[in-house]
Amino acid sequence: YIDAFQKIIPSGYTAAEYARSGFFQLCAVASINLFVILFASVFSKKNSSKQSAAIRILNVILSAFTLILIATAVRKMILYIELYGFTRLRVLTSWFMLLLSVIFLFIIIRQFKASFNAVLSSSIAFIIMFTVLCLVNVDARIAELNVSMYRNGTLTTCDIDSFYELSYSAAEYVIPLLSDENTEVASSARSYLEYQADCIEKGYYTSNGWKDYTVSLLRISELLSEALDREIIIGRKA
C-alpha cells in the first residue's frame, strides 16, 4: 500500500499489473464493505430514528478503510498514467474510483447526520459525474493530455497506436507531432492522421448520412487536409 505513494512498483509486477490488482482489490473490498454496511443498517435495531452507536461506528470504520484503499488504488493508477499516459479505460476506471469515494464519504456523513439522505445524494453525484463525463469529450482530452505530457517530457514517447481506439476528435491534437524530432513518433502520427482522413473521406463516421455531419467533424476534416497537404509540400521541398 505504501509503495504506490513512494512511486515504487513492487518486484514481480509491471505498472499495468500493479494498477489492475489495486483496482480489482478495491472492487472486491468495496463490494463487501458496502454489503456489510447496508446489511447492518437495515437489520439493526434502532432507538427512535437513529442507528445505535455501535452500528454507526462500524459504518464509519468500514467507510474510512475503504476510502484509504481507494486512495491507494488511485495512486497506483496515477503511477501507471505517469509512465504510459491516458487511455479510455484508465480514465473510466479513475472516474469509477472517484464515484466510489464520493459514495463512501456520503455514508460517513450519514452516520453523523441522520437526516442526510446518502442514497439520494449518491444518485445525484452519479448523474452529475456522468453528465460531466459525457460533456468533456473524453477521447479528445486523452489525446490532448498524452501529447502535452510527451512534449513537456513527462512521457518518453507518445503511444499513438492507442489513439486508434478513440474517436476522430483525438486527431486534432496529433497534428503537431507531424514535425516531431523523433522520426518514429512523426511517422506514427502521419500514419494515424492519414487513417483518420481516409475514414472521414470514405464516410465511416457518417453512416447515417447528413445527420452525422457535425461542425466538429467538418472542422477536423479541414484541419487534417491542411496538415497533410502541408507535409506533402514540405516533403517535396526536402
C-alpha positions in Angstrom: 0.0 0.0 0.0 2.8 2.4 0.8 4.9 1.6 -2.3 2.5 3.4 -4.6 2.8 6.7 -2.7 6.6 6.4 -3.0 6.4 5.8 -6.8 7.7 2.3 -6.4 6.4 -0.7 -8.4 6.9 -3.9 -6.3 9.1 -6.6 -7.8 7.2 -9.1 -9.8 4.7 -6.6 -11.0 4.5 -4.4 -14.1 2.9 -1.0 -13.9 -0.2 -2.4 -15.6 -0.5 -5.4 -13.3 0.1 -3.2 -10.2 -2.7 -0.8 -11.2 -5.1 -3.6 -12.2 -4.5 -5.5 -9.0 -5.2 -2.3 -7.0 -8.5 -1.7 -8.8 -9.8 -5.2 -8.6 -8.9 -5.5 -4.9 -10.7 -2.2 -4.4 -13.8 -3.5 -6.2 -13.9 -6.7 -4.1 -13.4 -5.0 -0.7 -15.7 -2.1 -1.5 -18.5 -4.5 -2.5 -18.1 -6.5 0.7 -17.9 -3.4 2.9 -20.9 -1.8 1.2 -22.9 -5.0 1.7 -22.0 -5.2 5.4 -22.9 -1.5 5.9 -26.3 -1.9 4.2 -27.0 -5.2 6.0 -26.1 -3.7 9.4 -28.1 -0.6 8.7 -31.2 -2.4 7.6 -31.4 -5.2 10.1 -30.0 -3.5 13.2 -32.3 -2.3 16.0 -32.9 1.5 16.1 -33.5 3.8 19.0 -36.2 6.1 17.7 -35.0 7.2 14.2 -31.2 6.8 14.9 -28.9 3.9 14.4 -27.2 2.5 17.5 -23.8 4.0 18.3 -22.0 0.6 17.6 -23.5 0.4 14.1 -22.6 4.0 13.3 -19.0 3.4 14.5 -18.8 0.2 12.4 -20.1 2.0 9.3 -17.6 4.9 9.8 -14.6 2.5 10.3 -15.5 0.4 7.2 -16.1 3.5 5.1 -12.8 5.1 6.2 -10.8 2.0 5.5 -12.5 1.8 2.0 -11.5 5.4 1.3 -7.9 4.6 2.3 -8.0 1.7 -0.1 -9.5 3.9 -2.8 -6.6 6.4 -2.3 -4.0 3.6 -2.8 -5.8 2.3 -5.9 -6.0 5.8 -7.4 -2.3 6.4 -6.6 -1.4 3.1 -8.4 -3.4 4.3 -11.4 -1.7 7.7 -11.4 1.7 6.0 -11.3 0.6 3.9 -14.3 -0.6 7.0 -16.2 2.6 8.9 -15.4 4.6 6.2 -17.1 2.3 5.4 -20.1 -0.3 8.2 -20.4 -4.0 8.1 -20.5 -6.4 5.6 -22.3 -10.1 5.5 -22.2 -10.1 2.5 -19.8 -7.8 4.3 -17.4 -9.9 7.4 -17.4 -13.2 5.4 -16.9 -11.5 3.4 -14.1 -10.4 6.5 -12.4 -13.8 8.1 -12.8 -15.4 5.0 -11.1 -13.0 5.1 -8.2 -13.8 8.8 -7.7 -17.5 8.0 -7.7 -16.9 5.2 -5.1 -15.1 7.7 -2.9 -18.0 10.1 -3.0 -20.4 7.3 -2.1 -18.4 6.2 1.0 -17.9 9.8 2.0 -21.7 10.3 2.0 -22.1 7.2 4.1 -19.8 8.7 6.7 -21.7 11.9 6.7 -24.9 9.9 7.1 -23.6 8.4 10.4 -23.3 11.9 12.0 -26.4 13.5 10.4 -29.4 11.2 10.5 -31.4 13.5 8.2 -28.8 13.2 5.4 -30.1 11.1 2.5 -26.9 9.2 1.4 -28.7 7.3 -1.3 -30.3 10.3 -2.9 -27.0 12.3 -2.7 -25.1 9.4 -4.3 -27.6 9.2 -7.1 -27.3 13.0 -7.7 -23.5 12.7 -7.6 -23.6 9.9 -10.2 -25.8 11.9 -12.5 -23.6 15.0 -12.3 -20.4 13.0 -12.8 -21.8 11.0 -15.7 -23.0 14.2 -17.3 -19.6 15.8 -17.0 -18.0 12.6 -18.4 -20.3 12.9 -21.5 -19.7 16.6 -22.0 -15.9 16.9 -21.7 -15.2 14.8 -24.8 -13.0 12.2 -23.1 -11.4 11.0 -26.3 -10.2 14.5 -27.3 -8.9 15.2 -23.7 -7.0 11.9 -23.7 -5.1 12.7 -26.9 -4.6 16.3 -25.8 -3.1 15.3 -22.4 -0.9 12.5 -23.8 0.6 14.7 -26.5 1.1 17.5 -23.9 2.8 15.1 -21.5 5.0 13.8 -24.2 6.0 17.3 -25.4 6.8 18.5 -21.9 9.0 15.5 -21.2 6.7 13.7 -18.7 6.3 10.8 -21.2 9.4 9.4 -23.0 7.2 8.6 -26.1 3.7 9.0 -27.3 1.7 5.9 -27.8 -0.1 7.0 -30.9 -1.3 3.4 -31.6 -3.6 3.7 -28.6 -5.4 6.6 -30.3 -6.9 4.3 -32.9 -9.5 3.2 -30.3 -10.5 6.8 -29.8 -12.9 8.9 -31.9 -11.8 11.2 -34.7 -11.8 14.1 -32.2 -8.4 13.0 -31.0 -6.8 13.7 -34.4 -6.7 17.4 -33.9 -4.1 17.1 -31.1 -1.9 14.7 -33.0 -1.2 17.2 -35.8 1.7 19.0 -34.0 3.5 15.6 -33.8 3.9 15.6 -37.6 7.0 17.8 -37.1 8.3 16.0 -34.0 12.1 15.5 -33.8 11.5 11.8 -33.1 11.1 10.4 -36.6 9.3 7.3 -35.3 6.7 9.4 -33.5 6.3 11.7 -36.5 5.9 8.7 -38.8 3.3 7.1 -36.5 1.5 10.5 -36.3 1.4 10.7 -40.1 0.0 7.2 -40.5 -2.7 7.8 -37.9 -3.8 11.1 -39.4 -3.8 9.6 -42.9 -6.0 6.8 -41.5 -8.4 9.3 -39.9 -8.5 11.4 -43.1 -9.3 8.3 -45.1 -12.1 7.2 -42.7 -13.7 10.7 -43.0 -13.4 10.7 -46.8 -15.0 7.3 -47.1 -17.8 8.3 -44.8 -17.0 5.8 -41.9 -18.2 8.4 -39.4 -21.3 9.4 -41.4 -23.0 6.0 -41.8 -26.4 7.7 -41.1 -26.0 10.3 -43.8 -26.0 14.0 -43.5 -27.2 13.8 -39.8 -23.7 12.7 -38.8 -22.0 15.7 -40.3 -21.2 17.8 -37.3 -19.3 21.1 -37.0 -16.6 19.2 -35.2 -16.2 16.6 -37.9 -16.1 19.2 -40.7 -13.5 21.3 -38.8 -11.3 18.3 -38.1 -11.6 17.1 -41.7 -10.4 20.6 -42.8 -7.5 20.6 -40.3 -6.4 17.1 -41.4 -6.5 18.1 -45.1 -4.4 21.3 -44.4 -1.9 19.5 -42.2 -1.3 16.6 -44.6 -1.1 18.8 -47.7 1.5 20.9 -45.8 3.5 17.8 -45.0 3.4 16.8 -48.7 4.7 20.2 -49.8 7.5 20.2 -47.2 8.4 16.6 -48.2 8.7 17.7 -51.8 10.9 20.6 -50.9 13.1 18.4 -48.8 
